[in-house]
PDB file of C-alpha atoms in Angstrom:
ATOM      1  CA  MET A   5     -30.207   2.345 -10.719  1.00  0.00           C
ATOM      2  CA  ALA A   6     -28.461  -0.876  -9.700  1.00  0.00           C
ATOM      3  CA  ARG A   7     -26.020  -2.449 -12.141  1.00  0.00           C
ATOM      4  CA  GLN A   8     -27.495  -5.480 -13.895  1.00  0.00           C
ATOM      5  CA  GLU A   9     -24.342  -7.360 -14.928  1.00  0.00           C
ATOM      6  CA  ILE A  10     -20.569  -7.285 -14.587  1.00  0.00           C
ATOM      7  CA  ASP A  11     -18.857  -4.890 -17.012  1.00  0.00           C
ATOM      8  CA  VAL A  12     -15.773  -6.913 -17.949  1.00  0.00           C
ATOM      9  CA  ALA A  13     -14.243  -4.152 -20.082  1.00  0.00           C
ATOM     10  CA  GLU A  14     -14.427  -1.685 -17.183  1.00  0.00           C
ATOM     11  CA  CYS A  15     -12.822  -4.210 -14.829  1.00  0.00           C
ATOM     12  CA  LEU A  16      -9.935  -4.769 -17.236  1.00  0.00           C
ATOM     13  CA  ARG A  17      -9.545  -1.028 -17.784  1.00  0.00           C
ATOM     14  CA  ARG A  18      -9.230  -0.436 -14.056  1.00  0.00           C
ATOM     15  CA  GLY A  19      -6.724  -3.282 -13.724  1.00  0.00           C
ATOM     16  CA  ALA A  20      -4.585  -1.836 -16.520  1.00  0.00           C
ATOM     17  CA  ILE A  21      -4.605   1.596 -14.877  1.00  0.00           C
ATOM     18  CA  GLY A  22      -3.363   0.093 -11.625  1.00  0.00           C
ATOM     19  CA  ALA A  23      -0.664  -2.118 -13.142  1.00  0.00           C
ATOM     20  CA  LEU A  24       0.763   0.380 -15.631  1.00  0.00           C
ATOM     21  CA  GLY A  25       0.406   3.341 -13.309  1.00  0.00           C
ATOM     22  CA  ALA A  26       2.429   1.534 -10.647  1.00  0.00           C
ATOM     23  CA  ILE A  27       5.580   1.550 -12.796  1.00  0.00           C
ATOM     24  CA  PRO A  28       6.242   5.311 -13.099  1.00  0.00           C
ATOM     25  CA  GLY A  29       4.806   5.795  -9.627  1.00  0.00           C
ATOM     26  CA  THR A  30       7.300   3.381  -8.075  1.00  0.00           C
ATOM     27  CA  LEU A  31      10.239   4.786 -10.018  1.00  0.00           C
ATOM     28  CA  ALA A  32       9.389   8.287  -8.817  1.00  0.00           C
ATOM     29  CA  ALA A  33       8.619   7.411  -5.195  1.00  0.00           C
ATOM     30  CA  HIS A  34      11.054   4.567  -4.373  1.00  0.00           C
ATOM     31  CA  PRO A  35      13.731   6.755  -2.692  1.00  0.00           C
ATOM     32  CA  ILE A  36      11.050   8.208  -0.415  1.00  0.00           C
ATOM     33  CA  ASP A  37       9.821   4.681   0.309  1.00  0.00           C
ATOM     34  CA  LEU A  38      13.320   3.653   1.382  1.00  0.00           C
ATOM     35  CA  VAL A  39      13.551   6.586   3.799  1.00  0.00           C
ATOM     36  CA  LYS A  40      10.109   5.667   5.180  1.00  0.00           C
ATOM     37  CA  ILE A  41      11.104   2.035   5.775  1.00  0.00           C
ATOM     38  CA  ARG A  42      14.190   3.119   7.723  1.00  0.00           C
ATOM     39  CA  ILE A  43      12.105   5.465   9.862  1.00  0.00           C
ATOM     40  CA  GLN A  44       9.594   2.706  10.630  1.00  0.00           C
ATOM     41  CA  THR A  45      12.286   0.173  11.477  1.00  0.00           C
ATOM     42  CA  GLY A  46      14.303   2.265  13.898  1.00  0.00           C
ATOM     43  CA  ALA A  47      16.032   5.237  12.224  1.00  0.00           C
ATOM     44  CA  GLY A  48      13.921   7.631  14.281  1.00  0.00           C
ATOM     45  CA  SER A  49      13.565  10.591  11.917  1.00  0.00           C
ATOM     46  CA  ALA A  50      13.707  11.393   8.220  1.00  0.00           C
ATOM     47  CA  ARG A  51      16.974  13.289   8.718  1.00  0.00           C
ATOM     48  CA  ALA A  52      18.587  10.298  10.435  1.00  0.00           C
ATOM     49  CA  ALA A  53      17.293   7.952   7.732  1.00  0.00           C
ATOM     50  CA  VAL A  54      18.748  10.136   4.976  1.00  0.00           C
ATOM     51  CA  ARG A  55      22.095  10.383   6.791  1.00  0.00           C
ATOM     52  CA  GLY A  56      22.136   6.602   7.083  1.00  0.00           C
ATOM     53  CA  LEU A  57      21.646   6.210   3.347  1.00  0.00           C
ATOM     54  CA  GLY A  58      24.153   8.927   2.486  1.00  0.00           C
ATOM     55  CA  THR A  59      23.968  12.494   1.242  1.00  0.00           C
ATOM     56  CA  ARG A  60      26.724  12.534  -1.366  1.00  0.00           C
ATOM     57  CA  ALA A  61      26.066  12.260  -5.090  1.00  0.00           C
ATOM     58  CA  SER A  62      27.896   8.921  -5.134  1.00  0.00           C
ATOM     59  CA  ASP A  63      25.394   7.544  -2.607  1.00  0.00           C
ATOM     60  CA  TRP A  64      22.358   7.790  -4.910  1.00  0.00           C
ATOM     61  CA  PRO A  65      22.354   4.044  -5.836  1.00  0.00           C
ATOM     62  CA  ARG A  66      21.569   3.287  -2.187  1.00  0.00           C
ATOM     63  CA  TYR A  67      18.227   5.026  -2.611  1.00  0.00           C
ATOM     64  CA  TYR A  68      17.245   2.458  -5.219  1.00  0.00           C
ATOM     65  CA  ARG A  69      18.051  -0.665  -3.218  1.00  0.00           C
ATOM     66  CA  GLY A  70      15.211  -3.117  -3.568  1.00  0.00           C
ATOM     67  CA  LEU A  71      13.814  -1.319  -6.627  1.00  0.00           C
ATOM     68  CA  GLY A  72      13.267  -4.552  -8.556  1.00  0.00           C
ATOM     69  CA  PRO A  73      11.208  -6.229  -5.818  1.00  0.00           C
ATOM     70  CA  GLY A  74       9.554  -2.854  -5.198  1.00  0.00           C
ATOM     71  CA  VAL A  75       8.303  -2.581  -8.780  1.00  0.00           C
ATOM     72  CA  LEU A  76       7.197  -6.216  -8.718  1.00  0.00           C
ATOM     73  CA  GLN A  77       5.382  -5.726  -5.421  1.00  0.00           C
ATOM     74  CA  LYS A  78       3.604  -2.559  -6.577  1.00  0.00           C
ATOM     75  CA  ALA A  79       2.642  -4.036  -9.959  1.00  0.00           C
ATOM     76  CA  ALA A  80       1.558  -7.318  -8.339  1.00  0.00           C
ATOM     77  CA  THR A  81      -0.516  -5.373  -5.811  1.00  0.00           C
ATOM     78  CA  ARG A  82      -1.862  -2.336  -7.620  1.00  0.00           C
ATOM     79  CA  GLY A  83      -2.957  -4.017 -10.855  1.00  0.00           C
ATOM     80  CA  PRO A  84      -4.935  -6.767  -9.079  1.00  0.00           C
ATOM     81  CA  MET A  85      -5.967  -4.193  -6.458  1.00  0.00           C
ATOM     82  CA  PHE A  86      -7.756  -2.039  -9.029  1.00  0.00           C
ATOM     83  CA  LEU A  87      -9.098  -5.047 -10.917  1.00  0.00           C
ATOM     84  CA  ALA A  88     -10.331  -6.919  -7.844  1.00  0.00           C
ATOM     85  CA  SER A  89     -11.833  -3.781  -6.323  1.00  0.00           C
ATOM     86  CA  GLU A  90     -13.860  -3.133  -9.460  1.00  0.00           C
ATOM     87  CA  ILE A  91     -15.012  -6.767  -9.612  1.00  0.00           C
ATOM     88  CA  GLY A  92     -15.933  -6.741  -5.915  1.00  0.00           C
ATOM     89  CA  THR A  93     -17.719  -3.410  -6.295  1.00  0.00           C
ATOM     90  CA  GLN A  94     -19.729  -4.556  -9.295  1.00  0.00           C
ATOM     91  CA  CYS A  95     -20.606  -7.814  -7.529  1.00  0.00           C
ATOM     92  CA  CYS A  96     -22.022  -5.796  -4.629  1.00  0.00           C
ATOM     93  CA  GLU A  97     -23.957  -3.655  -7.090  1.00  0.00           C
ATOM     94  CA  THR A  98     -25.378  -6.545  -9.095  1.00  0.00           C
ATOM     95  CA  GLY A  99     -25.833  -9.048  -6.275  1.00  0.00           C
ATOM     96  CA  PHE A 100     -27.064  -6.797  -3.486  1.00  0.00           C
ATOM     97  CA  GLY A 101     -28.292  -3.702  -5.277  1.00  0.00           C
ATOM     98  CA  MET A 102     -25.894  -1.436  -3.373  1.00  0.00           C
ATOM     99  CA  PRO A 103     -25.284   2.122  -4.569  1.00  0.00           C
ATOM    100  CA  ARG A 104     -21.836   2.763  -6.010  1.00  0.00           C
ATOM    101  CA  GLU A 105     -20.431   4.504  -2.919  1.00  0.00           C
ATOM    102  CA  ARG A 106     -21.363   1.708  -0.520  1.00  0.00           C
ATOM    103  CA  ALA A 107     -20.393  -1.021  -2.975  1.00  0.00           C
ATOM    104  CA  LEU A 108     -16.935   0.529  -3.351  1.00  0.00           C
ATOM    105  CA  VAL A 109     -16.265   0.257   0.374  1.00  0.00           C
ATOM    106  CA  VAL A 110     -17.656  -3.249   0.866  1.00  0.00           C
ATOM    107  CA  GLY A 111     -16.162  -4.676  -2.313  1.00  0.00           C
ATOM    108  CA  SER A 112     -12.759  -3.097  -1.698  1.00  0.00           C
ATOM    109  CA  LEU A 113     -12.545  -4.420   1.871  1.00  0.00           C
ATOM    110  CA  SER A 114     -12.761  -8.019   0.694  1.00  0.00           C
ATOM    111  CA  SER A 115     -10.679  -7.597  -2.446  1.00  0.00           C
ATOM    112  CA  GLY A 116      -8.023  -5.651  -0.539  1.00  0.00           C
ATOM    113  CA  TYR A 117      -7.496  -8.463   1.913  1.00  0.00           C
ATOM    114  CA  VAL A 118      -7.043 -11.025  -0.856  1.00  0.00           C
ATOM    115  CA  THR A 119      -4.599  -8.974  -2.952  1.00  0.00           C
ATOM    116  CA  GLY A 120      -2.606  -7.892   0.104  1.00  0.00           C
ATOM    117  CA  PHE A 121      -2.313 -11.459   1.322  1.00  0.00           C
ATOM    118  CA  LEU A 122      -1.139 -12.731  -2.070  1.00  0.00           C
ATOM    119  CA  ALA A 123       1.421  -9.952  -2.682  1.00  0.00           C
ATOM    120  CA  ALA A 124       2.925  -9.958   0.818  1.00  0.00           C
ATOM    121  CA  SER A 125       5.922 -12.091  -0.228  1.00  0.00           C
ATOM    122  CA  PHE A 126       7.071  -9.456  -2.740  1.00  0.00           C
ATOM    123  CA  GLU A 127       6.804  -6.712  -0.120  1.00  0.00           C
ATOM    124  CA  TRP A 128       8.631  -8.825   2.451  1.00  0.00           C
ATOM    125  CA  ALA A 129      11.511  -9.378   0.020  1.00  0.00           C
ATOM    126  CA  LYS A 130      11.665  -5.643  -0.721  1.00  0.00           C
ATOM    127  CA  VAL A 131      11.889  -4.746   2.978  1.00  0.00           C
ATOM    128  CA  GLN A 132      14.568  -7.345   3.669  1.00  0.00           C
ATOM    129  CA  ARG A 133      16.729  -6.301   0.711  1.00  0.00           C
ATOM    130  CA  SER A 134      16.332  -2.583   1.404  1.00  0.00           C
ATOM    131  CA  LEU A 135      17.886  -3.270   4.818  1.00  0.00           C
ATOM    132  CA  GLY A 136      20.742  -5.225   3.241  1.00  0.00           C
ATOM    133  CA  ALA A 137      19.514  -8.596   4.527  1.00  0.00           C
ATOM    134  CA  THR A 138      19.478 -11.877   2.647  1.00  0.00           C
ATOM    135  CA  VAL A 139      16.066 -13.476   2.267  1.00  0.00           C
ATOM    136  CA  GLY A 140      16.240 -17.026   3.555  1.00  0.00           C
ATOM    137  CA  SER A 141      13.781 -19.832   4.138  1.00  0.00           C
ATOM    138  CA  VAL A 142      10.704 -18.930   6.177  1.00  0.00           C
ATOM    139  CA  SER A 143       8.443 -21.170   8.221  1.00  0.00           C
ATOM    140  CA  ALA A 144       4.880 -21.574   6.995  1.00  0.00           C
ATOM    141  CA  LYS A 145       3.440 -20.169  10.244  1.00  0.00           C
ATOM    142  CA  ARG A 146       5.540 -17.012  10.082  1.00  0.00           C
ATOM    143  CA  ARG A 147       4.715 -16.484   6.405  1.00  0.00           C
ATOM    144  CA  LEU A 148       0.994 -16.918   7.151  1.00  0.00           C
ATOM    145  CA  ALA A 149       1.149 -14.401  10.019  1.00  0.00           C
ATOM    146  CA  VAL A 150       2.848 -11.772   7.859  1.00  0.00           C
ATOM    147  CA  CYS A 151       0.530 -12.366   4.899  1.00  0.00           C
ATOM    148  CA  HIS A 152      -2.548 -12.070   7.145  1.00  0.00           C
ATOM    149  CA  GLY A 153      -1.285  -8.744   8.496  1.00  0.00           C
ATOM    150  CA  ALA A 154      -0.690  -7.486   4.961  1.00  0.00           C
ATOM    151  CA  GLY A 155      -4.216  -8.520   3.998  1.00  0.00           C
ATOM    152  CA  LEU A 156      -5.780  -6.606   6.893  1.00  0.00           C
ATOM    153  CA  ARG A 157      -3.749  -3.494   6.146  1.00  0.00           C
ATOM    154  CA  ASN A 158      -4.632  -3.569   2.457  1.00  0.00           C
ATOM    155  CA  ALA A 159      -8.327  -4.052   3.220  1.00  0.00           C
ATOM    156  CA  VAL A 160      -8.351  -0.820   5.230  1.00  0.00           C
ATOM    157  CA  PHE A 161      -6.301   0.989   2.603  1.00  0.00           C
ATOM    158  CA  ASP A 162      -8.347  -0.100  -0.418  1.00  0.00           C
ATOM    159  CA  ALA A 163     -11.742   0.682   1.087  1.00  0.00           C
ATOM    160  CA  THR A 164     -10.577   4.141   2.148  1.00  0.00           C
ATOM    161  CA  PHE A 165      -8.716   4.897  -1.077  1.00  0.00           C
ATOM    162  CA  PHE A 166     -11.428   3.946  -3.545  1.00  0.00           C
ATOM    163  CA  GLY A 167     -14.199   5.489  -1.472  1.00  0.00           C
ATOM    164  CA  THR A 168     -12.345   8.785  -1.034  1.00  0.00           C
ATOM    165  CA  GLU A 169     -11.194   8.929  -4.654  1.00  0.00           C
ATOM    166  CA  HIS A 170     -14.753   8.363  -5.885  1.00  0.00           C
ATOM    167  CA  VAL A 171     -16.206  11.082  -3.654  1.00  0.00           C
ATOM    168  CA  ALA A 172     -13.442  13.578  -4.553  1.00  0.00           C
ATOM    169  CA  ARG A 173     -13.886  12.914  -8.270  1.00  0.00           C
ATOM    170  CA  ARG A 174     -17.678  13.022  -8.216  1.00  0.00           C
ATOM    171  CA  TYR A 175     -18.266  15.951  -5.881  1.00  0.00           C
ATOM    172  CA  GLY A 176     -14.956  17.821  -5.853  1.00  0.00           C
ATOM    173  CA  ASN A 177     -14.505  18.260  -9.611  1.00  0.00           C
ATOM    174  CA  LEU A 178     -10.767  17.587  -9.241  1.00  0.00           C
ATOM    175  CA  PRO A 179      -8.341  16.164 -11.853  1.00  0.00           C
ATOM    176  CA  PRO A 180      -7.374  12.467 -11.555  1.00  0.00           C
ATOM    177  CA  GLU A 181      -3.884  13.272 -10.269  1.00  0.00           C
ATOM    178  CA  ALA A 182      -5.426  15.134  -7.331  1.00  0.00           C
ATOM    179  CA  THR A 183      -8.203  12.643  -6.551  1.00  0.00           C
ATOM    180  CA  TYR A 184      -5.804   9.683  -6.584  1.00  0.00           C
ATOM    181  CA  ALA A 185      -3.301  11.480  -4.381  1.00  0.00           C
ATOM    182  CA  LEU A 186      -6.039  12.626  -1.979  1.00  0.00           C
ATOM    183  CA  GLY A 187      -7.470   9.103  -1.729  1.00  0.00           C
ATOM    184  CA  ALA A 188      -4.015   7.659  -1.064  1.00  0.00           C
ATOM    185  CA  VAL A 189      -3.192  10.170   1.693  1.00  0.00           C
ATOM    186  CA  ALA A 190      -6.533   9.538   3.417  1.00  0.00           C
ATOM    187  CA  ALA A 191      -5.997   5.775   3.194  1.00  0.00           C
ATOM    188  CA  ILE A 192      -2.466   5.717   4.596  1.00  0.00           C
ATOM    189  CA  THR A 193      -3.498   7.953   7.487  1.00  0.00           C
ATOM    190  CA  LEU A 194      -6.030   5.328   8.577  1.00  0.00           C
ATOM    191  CA  ASP A 195      -3.880   2.256   8.003  1.00  0.00           C
ATOM    192  CA  PHE A 196      -0.551   3.759   9.148  1.00  0.00           C
ATOM    193  CA  PRO A 197      -0.364   2.037  12.579  1.00  0.00           C
ATOM    194  CA  LEU A 198      -1.079  -1.308  10.908  1.00  0.00           C
ATOM    195  CA  ASP A 199       1.634  -0.642   8.350  1.00  0.00           C
ATOM    196  CA  VAL A 200       4.186   0.242  11.039  1.00  0.00           C
ATOM    197  CA  ALA A 201       3.438  -2.983  12.894  1.00  0.00           C
ATOM    198  CA  LEU A 202       3.624  -5.015   9.689  1.00  0.00           C
ATOM    199  CA  LYS A 203       6.940  -3.434   8.632  1.00  0.00           C
ATOM    200  CA  ARG A 204       8.441  -4.292  12.030  1.00  0.00           C
ATOM    201  CA  ASN A 205       7.458  -7.921  11.549  1.00  0.00           C
ATOM    202  CA  MET A 206       8.844  -7.908   7.998  1.00  0.00           C
ATOM    203  CA  ALA A 207      12.111  -6.250   9.053  1.00  0.00           C
ATOM    204  CA  ALA A 208      12.886  -8.973  11.590  1.00  0.00           C
ATOM    205  CA  PRO A 209      15.289 -11.682  10.343  1.00  0.00           C
ATOM    206  CA  THR A 210      13.495 -14.408   8.446  1.00  0.00           C
ATOM    207  CA  THR A 211      14.777 -16.930  10.984  1.00  0.00           C
ATOM    208  CA  SER A 212      12.925 -15.165  13.817  1.00  0.00           C
ATOM    209  CA  PRO A 213      10.094 -17.044  15.529  1.00  0.00           C
ATOM    210  CA  VAL A 214       6.457 -16.438  14.661  1.00  0.00           C
ATOM    211  CA  PRO A 215       5.248 -13.132  16.183  1.00  0.00           C
ATOM    212  CA  ARG A 216       3.229 -13.748  19.332  1.00  0.00           C
ATOM    213  CA  VAL A 217       0.724 -11.043  18.372  1.00  0.00           C
ATOM    214  CA  GLY A 218      -0.742 -10.103  15.010  1.00  0.00           C
ATOM    215  CA  ALA A 219      -0.313  -6.801  13.225  1.00  0.00           C
ATOM    216  CA  THR A 220      -3.591  -5.362  14.570  1.00  0.00           C
ATOM    217  CA  LEU A 221      -2.821  -6.045  18.237  1.00  0.00           C
ATOM    218  CA  LEU A 222       0.788  -4.943  17.777  1.00  0.00           C
ATOM    219  CA  ALA A 223      -0.437  -1.659  16.283  1.00  0.00           C
ATOM    220  CA  PHE A 224      -2.651  -1.005  19.327  1.00  0.00           C
ATOM    221  CA  ARG A 225       0.223  -1.863  21.672  1.00  0.00           C
ATOM    222  CA  LEU A 226       2.566   0.487  19.849  1.00  0.00           C
ATOM    223  CA  LEU A 227       0.018   3.300  20.119  1.00  0.00           C
ATOM    224  CA  ARG A 228      -0.514   2.566  23.811  1.00  0.00           C
ATOM    225  CA  ASP A 229       3.126   2.163  24.795  1.00  0.00           C
ATOM    226  CA  ARG A 230       4.868   4.664  22.522  1.00  0.00           C
ATOM    227  CA  GLY A 231       2.139   7.184  21.759  1.00  0.00           C
ATOM    228  CA  PHE A 232       0.753   8.665  18.565  1.00  0.00           C
ATOM    229  CA  ARG A 233       3.741  10.940  17.988  1.00  0.00           C
ATOM    230  CA  VAL A 234       6.194   8.042  17.801  1.00  0.00           C
ATOM    231  CA  VAL A 235       3.988   5.651  15.828  1.00  0.00           C
ATOM    232  CA  PHE A 236       2.972   8.314  13.294  1.00  0.00           C
ATOM    233  CA  ALA A 237       6.535   9.658  13.001  1.00  0.00           C
ATOM    234  CA  GLY A 238       6.873   8.630   9.356  1.00  0.00           C
ATOM    235  CA  LEU A 239       3.399   9.683   8.221  1.00  0.00           C
ATOM    236  CA  GLY A 240       4.615  12.840   6.502  1.00  0.00           C
ATOM    237  CA  VAL A 241       7.222  10.925   4.498  1.00  0.00           C
ATOM    238  CA  LYS A 242       4.761   8.206   3.550  1.00  0.00           C
ATOM    239  CA  SER A 243       2.137  10.786   2.562  1.00  0.00           C
ATOM    240  CA  CYS A 244       4.703  12.291   0.217  1.00  0.00           C
ATOM    241  CA  GLU A 245       5.628   8.868  -1.182  1.00  0.00           C
ATOM    242  CA  PHE A 246       2.059   7.783  -1.833  1.00  0.00           C
ATOM    243  CA  GLY A 247       0.993  11.214  -3.033  1.00  0.00           C
ATOM    244  CA  VAL A 248       3.694  11.111  -5.715  1.00  0.00           C
ATOM    245  CA  SER A 249       3.098   7.463  -6.595  1.00  0.00           C
ATOM    246  CA  TYR A 250      -0.682   7.681  -6.888  1.00  0.00           C
ATOM    247  CA  ALA A 251      -0.587  11.031  -8.666  1.00  0.00           C
ATOM    248  CA  CYS A 252       1.417   9.222 -11.371  1.00  0.00           C
ATOM    249  CA  THR A 253      -1.222   6.484 -11.460  1.00  0.00           C
ATOM    250  CA  GLY A 254      -3.926   9.140 -11.736  1.00  0.00           C
ATOM    251  CA  TYR A 255      -2.088  10.682 -14.667  1.00  0.00           C
ATOM    252  CA  VAL A 256      -1.838   7.285 -16.384  1.00  0.00           C
ATOM    253  CA  SER A 257      -5.612   6.861 -15.928  1.00  0.00           C
ATOM    254  CA  THR A 258      -6.199   9.807 -18.283  1.00  0.00           C
ATOM    255  CA  PHE A 259      -4.980   7.641 -21.165  1.00  0.00           C
ATOM    256  CA  PHE A 260      -7.670   5.007 -20.487  1.00  0.00           C
ATOM    257  CA  ARG A 261     -10.806   7.096 -20.808  1.00  0.00           C
TER     258      ARG A 261
END
């Protein structure tokens, strides 16, 4: 039966799960995220990225470079991501009579673009600082290009994540930690080429000119010119990062039932 009206309490509950779950998730997964960024921006392999950061006990602070912007970016993205996805999903249910599964995909596509676009500045700052760069002034055209790429990537991620998580929870009889981690791994596998292209644009100095091609076209060119093995080189590391991060969010969700 189609939903008749927006359930505000459920929307707020989902938003709280996303925002609060992002904090322990980011703290647990940030070192892995740093290794992933270095792989995507030229380190080549996880081993080379770890060597670049350091392997001695005294080097551990390097693994938490950019943690502040990282927490801000995840909280600014994941809280609104969960909230906006639920609002978009319920709008599709009430306005168009869509079943829950279809509404999740359609609603999350649109909400993912908006939240990704708005939170791109936090992510950009995190990438720049993790590489030891100083964030300077950015032209409006370059900022718009990067934000648009982030919106497209998040649209793909959100639709895949929420759809997969819903199916795994409903038909797989799995705990929240597992369904959230499974949804995240499925989502990053689909949006990984877009993320690689976006990270390359974000890693460039802020004084660089506006990219001549967007993230989508750049992703296709990377796949064509460098092959799947090179482009997907950091997928294992990112799967680990997001699996840990979203498993924490899934655990936090158990306190909001």
